[in-house]
Amino acid sequence: MATGAHLEKLNALQRRAASYGEPLPEKGFASGPLLIVAGAGTGKTSTLAHRVAHLVLHGVDPARILMLTFTRRAAQEMRRRAHEIVRTALDDSLGTAARAVTQRLGWVGTFHSVGSRLLRHYARPLGLDPAFTVLDRGDSADLLDQLRQELGLAAREQRFPRKDTCLAIYSWRVNTQKSLEETLEQQYPWCVPWQGELVKLYRAYVERKGRYGLLDYDDLLLYWHIMMTSEPRLAAHVGQHFDHVLVDEYQDTNVLQGGIVHALKPDGAGVTVVGDDAQAIYSFRAAAVENILGFPERYQPRAEVITLAQNYRSVQGVLDAANALMAEASRQHRKHLLSARGEGARPKLVSTDDLASQAEYVCTQVLQRREMQVPLRQQAVLFRTASHSDLLEVELTKRRIPFVKYGGLKFLEAAHVKDLLSVLRWADNPRNALAAFRALQLLPGMGPAGARAIIDQLVAGDAAFPALGGLTPPHGARTDWPRFAELMTELGTPQRPWPGQVRRVREWYQPQLERLYEHVHTRIGDLDQLELLSGQYPSRERFLTELTLDPPQATSDLAGQPLLDEDYLVLSTIHSAKGMEWDSVYVLNVVDGSFPSEFSTGRPELIEEERRLLYVAMTRARSDLQLISPLRFPVTAQARHGDRHVYGGRSRFLTEKVLRCFDQTSFHGSHLGEAALADASAPQLLDVTSRVREMW
């Protein structure tokens, strides 16, 4: 039985959250529904890990704890921290006993990965093939594109939505559970005339996935949600597997995920959710902030709410500004962040003449702080959208300041990675015609028509991979055909052990890689990474599923030159920066039109999300925060009329109460002399008659 010593490092509210509930007389731990509102930098991960460890140390079987996160890395970090806490509590110097305990924490993962495991387990009652393949986003879009062609939708005189738009509409409809009509009217109004055709497309998409034994990314949540909400006995059976359900980043859950959590434990017994409504910034991914705002009232009696407000990241000056910003939000779980690091410097609001001056100012400040022993890597420039850093990137390059911008080609989008995985996916699911179509065309002399003919022959004969050797490929592919048929037969053998399969495919694929692509040496690094990753999974199915659901973020191919400096500045969109922190943070374009975005105008719920987005940007700063507000923005399209710029309005979020938390200053760029400044500030003369004439 735990003594409580493992909670000593936590503050009072963290301890209360980690230990909420009562030990059972025999063995285990009971608690009602709990919402932990964890403000930015308040030690959320530590608190959640301590709660997991507290449950284990009070006799809860680790195998009966379900923990849902949003990334595989977060799940791994949670398991690691829980292991260290248990190890310390057991005084287990070698970690043997602690490892035995935490290895039983088998149900820690993302919503999608846990959903995949449960759907395979309950596949038969749901009418699914347990060997289904999970499509990544790229393959889903390709399948929709194939169906667009087959249904004759791509050849219309008027533009029909492209494959990526079709997938985005489908995904939004599934994850919000709104009707297609609502989805089109609210998110894709230009597609409203195509509603009937889109219905046909999506019906064909669902039917084709069923025929091939495929589920896409959204299906994993949709099918799990249907299983939990449409068949009470099945839902109860799933819920009985777990005594405690813990959910991280609950503010980012969508309607399906919120419904799944509730259906797992309708009375809330053992449910703990952690999140911060002030950091709910992913509505464009269908996240529903109402899940966390309405969580306490979802249960009777009302769920317990514990708010963590002791901040360990930022100085109080930064937090005062963030607190003032959120104090004016319309609906929230109110909190007032207090710093454990002292008062610190007040943040700055800097007005610059224009975008060029903004870029010059940021570069000057970055270099000044570097001379003050703040490394470039501890400084970050954040912005609303990726294009906002264009001028800054030019200025950084001129000054030879190395930088890294978050983004680039995603790992699973690289052609050579998709090639190798298509072979493994086809071997794992012989009905996966999408993977077969790509794998077959890797052969020299095999085009789309030849690949389709081979697939049709296999389907017509209901044949397995050994039958490939008896088929006749196109003339140009006959030399390489026997070796390929041998590979697929070998991989398709159920008794074939998983270790070594990626190596085997690589040996076959190497000549194709050298024939198909340039810069082969950079691509080989990605295949090395794939082979290394494969050793971390017990089976081919788990490898393919987990890689699809949580892939590496970038690929060496086309990702840019390797860093030639030991230090570099970080450039990032705010959405990509969530969860990160730096000593110094500069936020660009803090004006109306960017904060809030012009596209949120007229929609109060989106305006409030824009407020939260600025809050997330501000709370990334540990010691130094600067918001930068350019006065003028170029309007290229109007240049021929003499209007060289428009003036940026002060962000509506910077009210008088918020401004009192900032030191305000201005910066004039070196490219503007006094005469130029005077001329630029003068109003432009308008030739009204010419303007009216040009209208006609």
PDB file of C-alpha atoms in Angstrom, residues 41 311-315 318 341 366 369 374-383 404-406 567-587 615-626:
ATOM      1  CA  GLY A  41       3.079  25.424 -17.752  1.00  0.00           C
ATOM      2  CA  ASN A 311       3.011  28.082 -13.433  1.00  0.00           C
ATOM      3  CA  TYR A 312       6.591  26.759 -13.589  1.00  0.00           C
ATOM      4  CA  ARG A 313       7.449  28.070 -17.063  1.00  0.00           C
ATOM      5  CA  SER A 314       6.964  31.809 -17.374  1.00  0.00           C
ATOM      6  CA  VAL A 315       7.785  34.894 -15.323  1.00  0.00           C
ATOM      7  CA  VAL A 318       4.244  37.274 -19.128  1.00  0.00           C
ATOM      8  CA  ARG A 341       9.813  32.125 -11.106  1.00  0.00           C
ATOM      9  CA  VAL A 366      17.580  37.977 -31.876  1.00  0.00           C
ATOM     10  CA  ARG A 369      19.837  38.345 -27.047  1.00  0.00           C
ATOM     11  CA  VAL A 374      20.469  33.424 -24.970  1.00  0.00           C
ATOM     12  CA  PRO A 375      21.186  30.774 -27.647  1.00  0.00           C
ATOM     13  CA  LEU A 376      19.300  31.005 -30.917  1.00  0.00           C
ATOM     14  CA  ARG A 377      17.607  27.682 -30.143  1.00  0.00           C
ATOM     15  CA  GLN A 378      16.086  29.257 -27.040  1.00  0.00           C
ATOM     16  CA  GLN A 379      14.432  31.924 -29.171  1.00  0.00           C
ATOM     17  CA  ALA A 380      11.373  31.468 -31.364  1.00  0.00           C
ATOM     18  CA  VAL A 381       9.388  33.561 -33.826  1.00  0.00           C
ATOM     19  CA  LEU A 382       5.717  32.581 -33.928  1.00  0.00           C
ATOM     20  CA  PHE A 383       3.097  33.539 -36.499  1.00  0.00           C
ATOM     21  CA  VAL A 404      14.641  26.122 -38.909  1.00  0.00           C
ATOM     22  CA  LYS A 405      11.001  26.463 -39.890  1.00  0.00           C
ATOM     23  CA  TYR A 406       8.607  23.816 -38.706  1.00  0.00           C
ATOM     24  CA  ASP A 567      22.750  26.852 -33.265  1.00  0.00           C
ATOM     25  CA  TYR A 568      19.626  28.035 -35.079  1.00  0.00           C
ATOM     26  CA  LEU A 569      16.555  30.205 -34.589  1.00  0.00           C
ATOM     27  CA  VAL A 570      13.133  28.524 -34.494  1.00  0.00           C
ATOM     28  CA  LEU A 571      10.336  29.750 -36.768  1.00  0.00           C
ATOM     29  CA  SER A 572       6.945  28.164 -36.238  1.00  0.00           C
ATOM     30  CA  THR A 573       3.235  28.590 -36.704  1.00  0.00           C
ATOM     31  CA  ILE A 574       1.466  28.853 -33.372  1.00  0.00           C
ATOM     32  CA  HIS A 575      -0.447  25.637 -33.978  1.00  0.00           C
ATOM     33  CA  SER A 576       2.848  23.774 -34.406  1.00  0.00           C
ATOM     34  CA  ALA A 577       4.344  25.433 -31.313  1.00  0.00           C
ATOM     35  CA  LYS A 578       1.733  24.177 -28.855  1.00  0.00           C
ATOM     36  CA  GLY A 579       3.446  22.247 -26.072  1.00  0.00           C
ATOM     37  CA  MET A 580       6.810  23.950 -26.724  1.00  0.00           C
ATOM     38  CA  GLU A 581       8.589  26.709 -24.791  1.00  0.00           C
ATOM     39  CA  TRP A 582      11.494  29.124 -25.321  1.00  0.00           C
ATOM     40  CA  ASP A 583      13.297  31.824 -23.316  1.00  0.00           C
ATOM     41  CA  SER A 584      12.415  34.545 -25.838  1.00  0.00           C
ATOM     42  CA  VAL A 585       9.345  34.596 -28.067  1.00  0.00           C
ATOM     43  CA  TYR A 586       8.481  37.100 -30.816  1.00  0.00           C
ATOM     44  CA  VAL A 587       4.916  37.051 -32.213  1.00  0.00           C
ATOM     45  CA  TYR A 615      -2.833  33.099 -25.502  1.00  0.00           C
ATOM     46  CA  VAL A 616      -0.998  29.935 -26.575  1.00  0.00           C
ATOM     47  CA  ALA A 617       1.606  32.042 -28.398  1.00  0.00           C
ATOM     48  CA  MET A 618       2.176  34.287 -25.377  1.00  0.00           C
ATOM     49  CA  THR A 619       2.489  31.440 -22.887  1.00  0.00           C
ATOM     50  CA  ARG A 620       5.304  29.782 -24.893  1.00  0.00           C
ATOM     51  CA  ALA A 621       7.678  32.467 -23.490  1.00  0.00           C
ATOM     52  CA  ARG A 622       9.675  31.767 -20.355  1.00  0.00           C
ATOM     53  CA  SER A 623      11.345  35.149 -19.780  1.00  0.00           C
ATOM     54  CA  ASP A 624      10.918  37.520 -22.694  1.00  0.00           C
ATOM     55  CA  LEU A 625       7.782  38.122 -24.778  1.00  0.00           C
ATOM     56  CA  GLN A 626       7.405  40.628 -27.603  1.00  0.00           C
TER      57      GLN A 626
END
